[in-house]
Amino acid sequence: MKNLIDLYKKYEETILYLFFGGATFVVSVVTYALFSAVMHWDYTLAYVVSWFLAVLFAYLTNRNWVFKSKVRDLAGLFREIWQFYLARIVTGVIGWLILAFGVQILGQNDLIWNGIQNIFVIVSNYALSKLFIFKKIDGE
């Protein structure tokens, strides 16, 4: 049991990111399916709204539990939020292009391509969050 606890402590950030990334994936896919398959929204509108909800969930979990942000001043908080959302906008647009490629060019199922683009987005967002947004300040 001690080895398992030590392993968790060693990889805590990655494990939590994968857990909350998986939860974000679920939020994105479930809300997209609800809007697309149940409510019959256009895939672009379904994507944008599900993306917004998933990013909100991701920011709150990443800030508090994954990267344990210590930023408390207003300017630092705005910088962090701005960088987080800017990174998500960039990866979100690329995700939408992947989705559109699968649906419009290949003529395939939008639910499958939504899953594919989500994998790309989760991996890219981890790298951006780790390296730029929630980077540790010396001494932390």
mmCIF file of N, CA and C in Angstrom:
data_model
loop_
_atom_site.group_PDB
_atom_site.id
_atom_site.type_symbol
_atom_site.label_atom_id
_atom_site.label_comp_id
_atom_site.label_asym_id
_atom_site.label_seq_id
_atom_site.Cartn_x
_atom_site.Cartn_y
_atom_site.Cartn_z
ATOM 1 N N MET A 1 0.819 -1.196 0.000
ATOM 2 C CA MET A 1 0.000 0.000 0.000
ATOM 3 C C MET A 1 0.863 1.260 0.000
ATOM 4 N N LYS A 2 1.969 1.239 0.735
ATOM 5 C CA LYS A 2 2.868 2.382 0.773
ATOM 6 C C LYS A 2 3.417 2.692 -0.610
ATOM 7 N N ASN A 3 3.749 1.641 -1.378
ATOM 8 C CA ASN A 3 4.262 1.851 -2.731
ATOM 9 C C ASN A 3 3.227 2.548 -3.610
ATOM 10 N N LEU A 4 1.961 2.181 -3.423
ATOM 11 C CA LEU A 4 0.894 2.801 -4.195
ATOM 12 C C LEU A 4 0.741 4.276 -3.826
ATOM 13 N N ILE A 5 0.823 4.580 -2.546
ATOM 14 C CA ILE A 5 0.732 5.967 -2.080
ATOM 15 C C ILE A 5 1.921 6.776 -2.583
ATOM 16 N N ASP A 6 3.121 6.197 -2.516
ATOM 17 C CA ASP A 6 4.311 6.881 -3.022
ATOM 18 C C ASP A 6 4.198 7.149 -4.520
ATOM 19 N N LEU A 7 3.690 6.174 -5.239
ATOM 20 C CA LEU A 7 3.512 6.323 -6.684
ATOM 21 C C LEU A 7 2.506 7.439 -6.982
ATOM 22 N N TYR A 8 1.417 7.468 -6.214
ATOM 23 C CA TYR A 8 0.423 8.528 -6.394
ATOM 24 C C TYR A 8 1.042 9.896 -6.129
ATOM 25 N N LYS A 9 1.778 10.017 -5.030
ATOM 26 C CA LYS A 9 2.389 11.305 -4.686
ATOM 27 C C LYS A 9 3.355 11.762 -5.773
ATOM 28 N N LYS A 10 4.094 10.815 -6.327
ATOM 29 C CA LYS A 10 5.073 11.142 -7.363
ATOM 30 C C LYS A 10 4.385 11.679 -8.628
ATOM 31 N N TYR A 11 3.256 11.079 -8.954
ATOM 32 C CA TYR A 11 2.563 11.443 -10.192
ATOM 33 C C TYR A 11 1.205 12.107 -9.941
ATOM 34 N N GLU A 12 1.045 12.721 -8.785
ATOM 35 C CA GLU A 12 -0.244 13.285 -8.388
ATOM 36 C C GLU A 12 -0.807 14.256 -9.422
ATOM 37 N N GLU A 13 -0.001 15.195 -9.870
ATOM 38 C CA GLU A 13 -0.480 16.197 -10.816
ATOM 39 C C GLU A 13 -0.986 15.547 -12.103
ATOM 40 N N THR A 14 -0.215 14.626 -12.634
ATOM 41 C CA THR A 14 -0.603 13.953 -13.872
ATOM 42 C C THR A 14 -1.851 13.107 -13.673
ATOM 43 N N ILE A 15 -1.920 12.399 -12.565
ATOM 44 C CA ILE A 15 -3.092 11.568 -12.276
ATOM 45 C C ILE A 15 -4.335 12.440 -12.141
ATOM 46 N N LEU A 16 -4.222 13.533 -11.391
ATOM 47 C CA LEU A 16 -5.370 14.431 -11.230
ATOM 48 C C LEU A 16 -5.766 15.078 -12.552
ATOM 49 N N TYR A 17 -4.758 15.450 -13.367
ATOM 50 C CA TYR A 17 -5.080 16.040 -14.660
ATOM 51 C C TYR A 17 -5.815 15.035 -15.535
ATOM 52 N N LEU A 18 -5.343 13.796 -15.530
ATOM 53 C CA LEU A 18 -6.018 12.767 -16.329
ATOM 54 C C LEU A 18 -7.437 12.519 -15.814
ATOM 55 N N PHE A 19 -7.588 12.490 -14.496
ATOM 56 C CA PHE A 19 -8.917 12.290 -13.922
ATOM 57 C C PHE A 19 -9.846 13.439 -14.317
ATOM 58 N N PHE A 20 -9.403 14.676 -14.056
ATOM 59 C CA PHE A 20 -10.257 15.820 -14.382
ATOM 60 C C PHE A 20 -10.331 16.058 -15.889
ATOM 61 N N GLY A 21 -9.291 15.680 -16.615
ATOM 62 C CA GLY A 21 -9.371 15.722 -18.080
ATOM 63 C C GLY A 21 -10.427 14.748 -18.576
ATOM 64 N N GLY A 22 -10.464 13.565 -17.972
ATOM 65 C CA GLY A 22 -11.512 12.599 -18.308
ATOM 66 C C GLY A 22 -12.890 13.129 -17.957
ATOM 67 N N ALA A 23 -12.988 13.781 -16.799
ATOM 68 C CA ALA A 23 -14.266 14.373 -16.392
ATOM 69 C C ALA A 23 -14.656 15.509 -17.344
ATOM 70 N N THR A 24 -13.670 16.293 -17.780
ATOM 71 C CA THR A 24 -13.932 17.360 -18.746
ATOM 72 C C THR A 24 -14.385 16.765 -20.073
ATOM 73 N N PHE A 25 -13.741 15.675 -20.477
ATOM 74 C CA PHE A 25 -14.138 14.951 -21.695
ATOM 75 C C PHE A 25 -15.607 14.524 -21.583
ATOM 76 N N VAL A 26 -15.976 13.984 -20.432
ATOM 77 C CA VAL A 26 -17.363 13.550 -20.218
ATOM 78 C C VAL A 26 -18.319 14.744 -20.299
ATOM 79 N N VAL A 27 -17.953 15.857 -19.641
ATOM 80 C CA VAL A 27 -18.786 17.059 -19.716
ATOM 81 C C VAL A 27 -18.946 17.483 -21.171
ATOM 82 N N SER A 28 -17.849 17.503 -21.922
ATOM 83 C CA SER A 28 -17.882 17.929 -23.318
ATOM 84 C C SER A 28 -18.723 16.987 -24.181
ATOM 85 N N VAL A 29 -18.474 15.699 -24.070
ATOM 86 C CA VAL A 29 -19.161 14.727 -24.920
ATOM 87 C C VAL A 29 -20.649 14.633 -24.573
ATOM 88 N N VAL A 30 -20.952 14.598 -23.283
ATOM 89 C CA VAL A 30 -22.360 14.490 -22.875
ATOM 90 C C VAL A 30 -23.141 15.737 -23.276
ATOM 91 N N THR A 31 -22.569 16.919 -23.029
ATOM 92 C CA THR A 31 -23.294 18.131 -23.399
ATOM 93 C C THR A 31 -23.391 18.255 -24.925
ATOM 94 N N TYR A 32 -22.326 17.855 -25.645
ATOM 95 C CA TYR A 32 -22.383 17.894 -27.111
ATOM 96 C C TYR A 32 -23.468 16.945 -27.616
ATOM 97 N N ALA A 33 -23.496 15.723 -27.098
ATOM 98 C CA ALA A 33 -24.507 14.749 -27.525
ATOM 99 C C ALA A 33 -25.912 15.250 -27.202
ATOM 100 N N LEU A 34 -26.075 15.847 -26.044
ATOM 101 C CA LEU A 34 -27.376 16.401 -25.660
ATOM 102 C C LEU A 34 -27.817 17.465 -26.663
ATOM 103 N N PHE A 35 -26.904 18.398 -26.967
ATOM 104 C CA PHE A 35 -27.261 19.481 -27.878
ATOM 105 C C PHE A 35 -27.415 18.997 -29.324
ATOM 106 N N SER A 36 -26.545 18.078 -29.757
ATOM 107 C CA SER A 36 -26.560 17.621 -31.142
ATOM 108 C C SER A 36 -27.630 16.555 -31.390
ATOM 109 N N ALA A 37 -27.573 15.459 -30.645
ATOM 110 C CA ALA A 37 -28.447 14.318 -30.922
ATOM 111 C C ALA A 37 -29.843 14.464 -30.316
ATOM 112 N N VAL A 38 -29.936 15.080 -29.160
ATOM 113 C CA VAL A 38 -31.239 15.192 -28.492
ATOM 114 C C VAL A 38 -31.966 16.465 -28.910
ATOM 115 N N MET A 39 -31.241 17.589 -28.869
ATOM 116 C CA MET A 39 -31.882 18.870 -29.166
ATOM 117 C C MET A 39 -31.780 19.250 -30.650
ATOM 118 N N HIS A 40 -31.002 18.471 -31.426
ATOM 119 C CA HIS A 40 -30.845 18.649 -32.884
ATOM 120 C C HIS A 40 -30.301 20.017 -33.274
ATOM 121 N N TRP A 41 -29.352 20.513 -32.457
ATOM 122 C CA TRP A 41 -28.676 21.752 -32.810
ATOM 123 C C TRP A 41 -27.674 21.458 -33.919
ATOM 124 N N ASP A 42 -27.335 22.458 -34.695
ATOM 125 C CA ASP A 42 -26.251 22.373 -35.668
ATOM 126 C C ASP A 42 -24.967 21.995 -34.929
ATOM 127 N N TYR A 43 -24.106 21.192 -35.545
ATOM 128 C CA TYR A 43 -22.907 20.712 -34.849
ATOM 129 C C TYR A 43 -21.989 21.833 -34.381
ATOM 130 N N THR A 44 -21.945 22.956 -35.088
ATOM 131 C CA THR A 44 -21.086 24.063 -34.664
ATOM 132 C C THR A 44 -21.619 24.701 -33.383
ATOM 133 N N LEU A 45 -22.903 24.970 -33.320
ATOM 134 C CA LEU A 45 -23.489 25.543 -32.114
ATOM 135 C C LEU A 45 -23.357 24.572 -30.940
ATOM 136 N N ALA A 46 -23.624 23.298 -31.185
ATOM 137 C CA ALA A 46 -23.483 22.278 -30.137
ATOM 138 C C ALA A 46 -22.043 22.232 -29.634
ATOM 139 N N TYR A 47 -21.092 22.334 -30.549
ATOM 140 C CA TYR A 47 -19.682 22.312 -30.177
ATOM 141 C C TYR A 47 -19.311 23.521 -29.328
ATOM 142 N N VAL A 48 -19.708 24.714 -29.752
ATOM 143 C CA VAL A 48 -19.331 25.945 -29.041
ATOM 144 C C VAL A 48 -19.899 25.946 -27.626
ATOM 145 N N VAL A 49 -21.153 25.596 -27.459
ATOM 146 C CA VAL A 49 -21.763 25.615 -26.130
ATOM 147 C C VAL A 49 -21.160 24.527 -25.252
ATOM 148 N N SER A 50 -20.963 23.322 -25.792
ATOM 149 C CA SER A 50 -20.360 22.252 -24.988
ATOM 150 C C SER A 50 -18.910 22.592 -24.650
ATOM 151 N N TRP A 51 -18.202 23.245 -25.563
ATOM 152 C CA TRP A 51 -16.830 23.681 -25.311
ATOM 153 C C TRP A 51 -16.792 24.687 -24.169
ATOM 154 N N PHE A 52 -17.686 25.670 -24.192
ATOM 155 C CA PHE A 52 -17.718 26.678 -23.140
ATOM 156 C C PHE A 52 -17.942 26.034 -21.770
ATOM 157 N N LEU A 53 -18.880 25.117 -21.674
ATOM 158 C CA LEU A 53 -19.164 24.440 -20.406
ATOM 159 C C LEU A 53 -17.977 23.586 -19.954
ATOM 160 N N ALA A 54 -17.340 22.898 -20.884
ATOM 161 C CA ALA A 54 -16.187 22.058 -20.548
ATOM 162 C C ALA A 54 -15.002 22.915 -20.086
ATOM 163 N N VAL A 55 -14.766 24.058 -20.729
ATOM 164 C CA VAL A 55 -13.653 24.937 -20.342
ATOM 165 C C VAL A 55 -13.884 25.526 -18.952
ATOM 166 N N LEU A 56 -15.096 25.903 -18.654
ATOM 167 C CA LEU A 56 -15.409 26.405 -17.325
ATOM 168 C C LEU A 56 -15.124 25.336 -16.265
ATOM 169 N N PHE A 57 -15.567 24.123 -16.503
ATOM 170 C CA PHE A 57 -15.304 23.015 -15.593
ATOM 171 C C PHE A 57 -13.794 22.769 -15.469
ATOM 172 N N ALA A 58 -13.091 22.777 -16.600
ATOM 173 C CA ALA A 58 -11.650 22.524 -16.606
ATOM 174 C C ALA A 58 -10.883 23.595 -15.839
ATOM 175 N N TYR A 59 -11.234 24.854 -16.026
ATOM 176 C CA TYR A 59 -10.528 25.924 -15.326
ATOM 177 C C TYR A 59 -10.656 25.750 -13.818
ATOM 178 N N LEU A 60 -11.857 25.542 -13.348
ATOM 179 C CA LEU A 60 -12.090 25.422 -11.908
ATOM 180 C C LEU A 60 -11.334 24.231 -11.312
ATOM 181 N N THR A 61 -11.363 23.102 -11.985
ATOM 182 C CA THR A 61 -10.677 21.916 -11.450
ATOM 183 C C THR A 61 -9.167 22.023 -11.590
ATOM 184 N N ASN A 62 -8.691 22.550 -12.717
ATOM 185 C CA ASN A 62 -7.242 22.703 -12.912
ATOM 186 C C ASN A 62 -6.655 23.683 -11.913
ATOM 187 N N ARG A 63 -7.300 24.788 -11.735
ATOM 188 C CA ARG A 63 -6.806 25.815 -10.825
ATOM 189 C C ARG A 63 -6.747 25.312 -9.392
ATOM 190 N N ASN A 64 -7.806 24.668 -8.947
ATOM 191 C CA ASN A 64 -7.915 24.295 -7.541
ATOM 192 C C ASN A 64 -7.250 22.979 -7.181
ATOM 193 N N TRP A 65 -7.393 21.948 -8.009
ATOM 194 C CA TRP A 65 -6.942 20.617 -7.600
ATOM 195 C C TRP A 65 -5.755 20.069 -8.374
ATOM 196 N N VAL A 66 -5.640 20.401 -9.643
ATOM 197 C CA VAL A 66 -4.552 19.827 -10.436
ATOM 198 C C VAL A 66 -3.257 20.597 -10.215
ATOM 199 N N PHE A 67 -3.254 21.874 -10.554
ATOM 200 C CA PHE A 67 -2.039 22.669 -10.477
ATOM 201 C C PHE A 67 -1.945 23.481 -9.185
ATOM 202 N N LYS A 68 -3.000 23.467 -8.389
ATOM 203 C CA LYS A 68 -3.028 24.109 -7.065
ATOM 204 C C LYS A 68 -2.461 25.524 -7.126
ATOM 205 N N SER A 69 -3.077 26.322 -7.963
ATOM 206 C CA SER A 69 -2.606 27.683 -8.175
ATOM 207 C C SER A 69 -2.555 28.458 -6.874
ATOM 208 N N LYS A 70 -1.453 29.156 -6.675
ATOM 209 C CA LYS A 70 -1.254 29.999 -5.500
ATOM 210 C C LYS A 70 -1.553 31.467 -5.795
ATOM 211 N N VAL A 71 -1.925 31.768 -7.031
ATOM 212 C CA VAL A 71 -2.205 33.140 -7.424
ATOM 213 C C VAL A 71 -3.426 33.634 -6.669
ATOM 214 N N ARG A 72 -3.257 34.755 -5.967
ATOM 215 C CA ARG A 72 -4.350 35.321 -5.179
ATOM 216 C C ARG A 72 -4.614 36.792 -5.514
ATOM 217 N N ASP A 73 -3.617 37.475 -6.086
ATOM 218 C CA ASP A 73 -3.833 38.882 -6.412
ATOM 219 C C ASP A 73 -4.682 38.991 -7.677
ATOM 220 N N LEU A 74 -5.431 40.057 -7.775
ATOM 221 C CA LEU A 74 -6.383 40.247 -8.858
ATOM 222 C C LEU A 74 -5.705 40.251 -10.230
ATOM 223 N N ALA A 75 -4.578 40.953 -10.340
ATOM 224 C CA ALA A 75 -3.873 41.008 -11.625
ATOM 225 C C ALA A 75 -3.390 39.624 -12.040
ATOM 226 N N GLY A 76 -2.854 38.876 -11.085
ATOM 227 C CA GLY A 76 -2.385 37.520 -11.382
ATOM 228 C C GLY A 76 -3.528 36.597 -11.751
ATOM 229 N N LEU A 77 -4.652 36.758 -11.073
ATOM 230 C CA LEU A 77 -5.829 35.943 -11.368
ATOM 231 C C LEU A 77 -6.352 36.230 -12.768
ATOM 232 N N PHE A 78 -6.427 37.509 -13.146
ATOM 233 C CA PHE A 78 -6.873 37.855 -14.494
ATOM 234 C C PHE A 78 -5.902 37.319 -15.556
ATOM 235 N N ARG A 79 -4.590 37.407 -15.267
ATOM 236 C CA ARG A 79 -3.602 36.870 -16.202
ATOM 237 C C ARG A 79 -3.807 35.373 -16.379
ATOM 238 N N GLU A 80 -3.993 34.674 -15.272
ATOM 239 C CA GLU A 80 -4.183 33.233 -15.309
ATOM 240 C C GLU A 80 -5.447 32.864 -16.095
ATOM 241 N N ILE A 81 -6.550 33.555 -15.799
ATOM 242 C CA ILE A 81 -7.805 33.278 -16.503
ATOM 243 C C ILE A 81 -7.659 33.581 -17.988
ATOM 244 N N TRP A 82 -7.059 34.718 -18.309
ATOM 245 C CA TRP A 82 -6.854 35.113 -19.710
ATOM 246 C C TRP A 82 -6.040 34.065 -20.451
ATOM 247 N N GLN A 83 -4.908 33.656 -19.865
ATOM 248 C CA GLN A 83 -4.062 32.657 -20.518
ATOM 249 C C GLN A 83 -4.794 31.331 -20.669
ATOM 250 N N PHE A 84 -5.530 30.926 -19.640
ATOM 251 C CA PHE A 84 -6.264 29.665 -19.688
ATOM 252 C C PHE A 84 -7.278 29.685 -20.821
ATOM 253 N N TYR A 85 -8.095 30.742 -20.861
ATOM 254 C CA TYR A 85 -9.114 30.812 -21.902
ATOM 255 C C TYR A 85 -8.517 31.023 -23.288
ATOM 256 N N LEU A 86 -7.450 31.806 -23.397
ATOM 257 C CA LEU A 86 -6.801 31.986 -24.696
ATOM 258 C C LEU A 86 -6.273 30.653 -25.225
ATOM 259 N N ALA A 87 -5.614 29.890 -24.356
ATOM 260 C CA ALA A 87 -5.118 28.571 -24.770
ATOM 261 C C ALA A 87 -6.281 27.678 -25.188
ATOM 262 N N ARG A 88 -7.373 27.731 -24.444
ATOM 263 C CA ARG A 88 -8.538 26.901 -24.766
ATOM 264 C C ARG A 88 -9.203 27.361 -26.050
ATOM 265 N N ILE A 89 -9.173 28.671 -26.325
ATOM 266 C CA ILE A 89 -9.735 29.152 -27.587
ATOM 267 C C ILE A 89 -8.921 28.600 -28.757
ATOM 268 N N VAL A 90 -7.596 28.675 -28.642
ATOM 269 C CA VAL A 90 -6.730 28.167 -29.717
ATOM 270 C C VAL A 90 -6.960 26.668 -29.927
ATOM 271 N N THR A 91 -6.911 25.891 -28.829
ATOM 272 C CA THR A 91 -7.122 24.444 -28.985
ATOM 273 C C THR A 91 -8.576 24.145 -29.353
ATOM 274 N N GLY A 92 -9.503 25.004 -28.908
ATOM 275 C CA GLY A 92 -10.908 24.818 -29.280
ATOM 276 C C GLY A 92 -11.141 25.018 -30.768
ATOM 277 N N VAL A 93 -10.506 26.035 -31.329
ATOM 278 C CA VAL A 93 -10.629 26.271 -32.774
ATOM 279 C C VAL A 93 -10.011 25.107 -33.546
ATOM 280 N N ILE A 94 -8.855 24.651 -33.118
ATOM 281 C CA ILE A 94 -8.233 23.498 -33.784
ATOM 282 C C ILE A 94 -9.134 22.268 -33.624
ATOM 283 N N GLY A 95 -9.716 22.084 -32.432
ATOM 284 C CA GLY A 95 -10.648 20.977 -32.217
ATOM 285 C C GLY A 95 -11.846 21.069 -33.149
ATOM 286 N N TRP A 96 -12.388 22.276 -33.294
ATOM 287 C CA TRP A 96 -13.515 22.453 -34.210
ATOM 288 C C TRP A 96 -13.103 22.139 -35.649
ATOM 289 N N LEU A 97 -11.892 22.552 -36.059
ATOM 290 C CA LEU A 97 -11.416 22.241 -37.412
ATOM 291 C C LEU A 97 -11.295 20.740 -37.623
ATOM 292 N N ILE A 98 -10.818 20.025 -36.587
ATOM 293 C CA ILE A 98 -10.744 18.564 -36.669
ATOM 294 C C ILE A 98 -12.152 17.989 -36.825
ATOM 295 N N LEU A 99 -13.100 18.492 -36.025
ATOM 296 C CA LEU A 99 -14.495 18.043 -36.108
ATOM 297 C C LEU A 99 -15.075 18.333 -37.490
ATOM 298 N N ALA A 100 -14.891 19.545 -37.971
ATOM 299 C CA ALA A 100 -15.414 19.927 -39.283
ATOM 300 C C ALA A 100 -14.791 19.084 -40.392
ATOM 301 N N PHE A 101 -13.492 18.794 -40.284
ATOM 302 C CA PHE A 101 -12.812 17.940 -41.263
ATOM 303 C C PHE A 101 -13.497 16.574 -41.330
ATOM 304 N N GLY A 102 -13.730 15.981 -40.170
ATOM 305 C CA GLY A 102 -14.359 14.659 -40.137
ATOM 306 C C GLY A 102 -15.787 14.671 -40.650
ATOM 307 N N VAL A 103 -16.537 15.724 -40.321
ATOM 308 C CA VAL A 103 -17.948 15.785 -40.698
ATOM 309 C C VAL A 103 -18.118 16.268 -42.136
ATOM 310 N N GLN A 104 -17.483 17.396 -42.467
ATOM 311 C CA GLN A 104 -17.705 18.025 -43.776
ATOM 312 C C GLN A 104 -16.908 17.383 -44.905
ATOM 313 N N ILE A 105 -15.635 17.103 -44.657
ATOM 314 C CA ILE A 105 -14.780 16.594 -45.728
ATOM 315 C C ILE A 105 -14.882 15.076 -45.854
ATOM 316 N N LEU A 106 -14.811 14.383 -44.716
ATOM 317 C CA LEU A 106 -14.869 12.919 -44.757
ATOM 318 C C LEU A 106 -16.298 12.380 -44.709
ATOM 319 N N GLY A 107 -17.248 13.235 -44.294
ATOM 320 C CA GLY A 107 -18.651 12.827 -44.248
ATOM 321 C C GLY A 107 -18.936 11.751 -43.205
ATOM 322 N N GLN A 108 -18.194 11.797 -42.099
ATOM 323 C CA GLN A 108 -18.361 10.772 -41.079
ATOM 324 C C GLN A 108 -19.165 11.291 -39.891
ATOM 325 N N ASN A 109 -19.414 10.414 -38.942
ATOM 326 C CA ASN A 109 -20.248 10.695 -37.775
ATOM 327 C C ASN A 109 -19.619 11.770 -36.895
ATOM 328 N N ASP A 110 -20.419 12.778 -36.553
ATOM 329 C CA ASP A 110 -19.919 13.894 -35.750
ATOM 330 C C ASP A 110 -19.589 13.477 -34.321
ATOM 331 N N LEU A 111 -20.300 12.499 -33.755
ATOM 332 C CA LEU A 111 -20.005 12.069 -32.390
ATOM 333 C C LEU A 111 -18.628 11.406 -32.298
ATOM 334 N N ILE A 112 -18.262 10.639 -33.295
ATOM 335 C CA ILE A 112 -16.933 10.004 -33.327
ATOM 336 C C ILE A 112 -15.847 11.063 -33.459
ATOM 337 N N TRP A 113 -16.038 12.011 -34.369
ATOM 338 C CA TRP A 113 -15.030 13.050 -34.576
ATOM 339 C C TRP A 113 -14.948 14.014 -33.405
ATOM 340 N N ASN A 114 -16.044 14.179 -32.685
ATOM 341 C CA ASN A 114 -15.985 14.978 -31.469
ATOM 342 C C ASN A 114 -15.083 14.296 -30.445
ATOM 343 N N GLY A 115 -15.156 12.991 -30.340
ATOM 344 C CA GLY A 115 -14.262 12.250 -29.444
ATOM 345 C C GLY A 115 -12.807 12.376 -29.858
ATOM 346 N N ILE A 116 -12.536 12.278 -31.157
ATOM 347 C CA ILE A 116 -11.171 12.390 -31.668
ATOM 348 C C ILE A 116 -10.584 13.766 -31.354
ATOM 349 N N GLN A 117 -11.337 14.811 -31.624
ATOM 350 C CA GLN A 117 -10.805 16.154 -31.385
ATOM 351 C C GLN A 117 -10.618 16.400 -29.892
ATOM 352 N N ASN A 118 -11.436 15.785 -29.049
ATOM 353 C CA ASN A 118 -11.288 15.951 -27.607
ATOM 354 C C ASN A 118 -9.965 15.388 -27.105
ATOM 355 N N ILE A 119 -9.517 14.276 -27.660
ATOM 356 C CA ILE A 119 -8.225 13.693 -27.265
ATOM 357 C C ILE A 119 -7.101 14.683 -27.567
ATOM 358 N N PHE A 120 -7.104 15.246 -28.771
ATOM 359 C CA PHE A 120 -6.109 16.255 -29.137
ATOM 360 C C PHE A 120 -6.145 17.437 -28.174
ATOM 361 N N VAL A 121 -7.335 17.926 -27.876
ATOM 362 C CA VAL A 121 -7.506 19.106 -27.030
ATOM 363 C C VAL A 121 -6.994 18.842 -25.611
ATOM 364 N N ILE A 122 -7.293 17.694 -25.049
ATOM 365 C CA ILE A 122 -6.878 17.388 -23.671
ATOM 366 C C ILE A 122 -5.357 17.342 -23.555
ATOM 367 N N VAL A 123 -4.706 16.676 -24.482
ATOM 368 C CA VAL A 123 -3.241 16.580 -24.443
ATOM 369 C C VAL A 123 -2.604 17.960 -24.640
ATOM 370 N N SER A 124 -3.089 18.709 -25.587
ATOM 371 C CA SER A 124 -2.545 20.053 -25.847
ATOM 372 C C SER A 124 -2.759 20.982 -24.657
ATOM 373 N N ASN A 125 -3.917 20.903 -24.048
ATOM 374 C CA ASN A 125 -4.217 21.773 -22.922
ATOM 375 C C ASN A 125 -3.346 21.454 -21.707
ATOM 376 N N TYR A 126 -3.026 20.193 -21.485
ATOM 377 C CA TYR A 126 -2.140 19.844 -20.373
ATOM 378 C C TYR A 126 -0.774 20.499 -20.570
ATOM 379 N N ALA A 127 -0.236 20.357 -21.767
ATOM 380 C CA ALA A 127 1.081 20.926 -22.046
ATOM 381 C C ALA A 127 1.066 22.443 -21.862
ATOM 382 N N LEU A 128 0.057 23.114 -22.378
ATOM 383 C CA LEU A 128 -0.022 24.565 -22.237
ATOM 384 C C LEU A 128 -0.210 24.980 -20.781
ATOM 385 N N SER A 129 -1.046 24.255 -20.043
ATOM 386 C CA SER A 129 -1.271 24.586 -18.629
ATOM 387 C C SER A 129 -0.013 24.377 -17.810
ATOM 388 N N LYS A 130 0.643 23.267 -18.011
ATOM 389 C CA LYS A 130 1.844 22.917 -17.241
ATOM 390 C C LYS A 130 2.988 23.889 -17.540
ATOM 391 N N LEU A 131 3.191 24.179 -18.811
ATOM 392 C CA LEU A 131 4.362 24.957 -19.210
ATOM 393 C C LEU A 131 4.175 26.468 -19.114
ATOM 394 N N PHE A 132 2.933 26.951 -19.261
ATOM 395 C CA PHE A 132 2.740 28.397 -19.344
ATOM 396 C C PHE A 132 1.754 28.976 -18.327
ATOM 397 N N ILE A 133 0.607 28.362 -18.168
ATOM 398 C CA ILE A 133 -0.463 28.998 -17.405
ATOM 399 C C ILE A 133 -0.290 28.835 -15.902
ATOM 400 N N PHE A 134 -0.120 27.602 -15.458
ATOM 401 C CA PHE A 134 -0.007 27.322 -14.025
ATOM 402 C C PHE A 134 1.418 26.944 -13.646
ATOM 403 N N LYS A 135 2.387 27.486 -14.356
ATOM 404 C CA LYS A 135 3.783 27.146 -14.071
ATOM 405 C C LYS A 135 4.138 27.525 -12.653
ATOM 406 N N LYS A 136 4.938 26.699 -12.039
ATOM 407 C CA LYS A 136 5.350 26.940 -10.657
ATOM 408 C C LYS A 136 6.322 28.100 -10.609
ATOM 409 N N ILE A 137 6.145 28.934 -9.616
ATOM 410 C CA ILE A 137 7.060 30.041 -9.382
ATOM 411 C C ILE A 137 8.194 29.495 -8.524
ATOM 412 N N ASP A 138 9.410 29.932 -8.767
ATOM 413 C CA ASP A 138 10.550 29.465 -7.963
ATOM 414 C C ASP A 138 10.233 29.572 -6.480
ATOM 415 N N GLY A 139 10.532 28.496 -5.771
ATOM 416 C CA GLY A 139 10.300 28.477 -4.325
ATOM 417 C C GLY A 139 8.996 27.819 -3.936
ATOM 418 N N GLU A 140 8.147 27.484 -4.910
ATOM 419 C CA GLU A 140 6.876 26.820 -4.586
ATOM 420 C C GLU A 140 7.074 25.341 -4.430
#
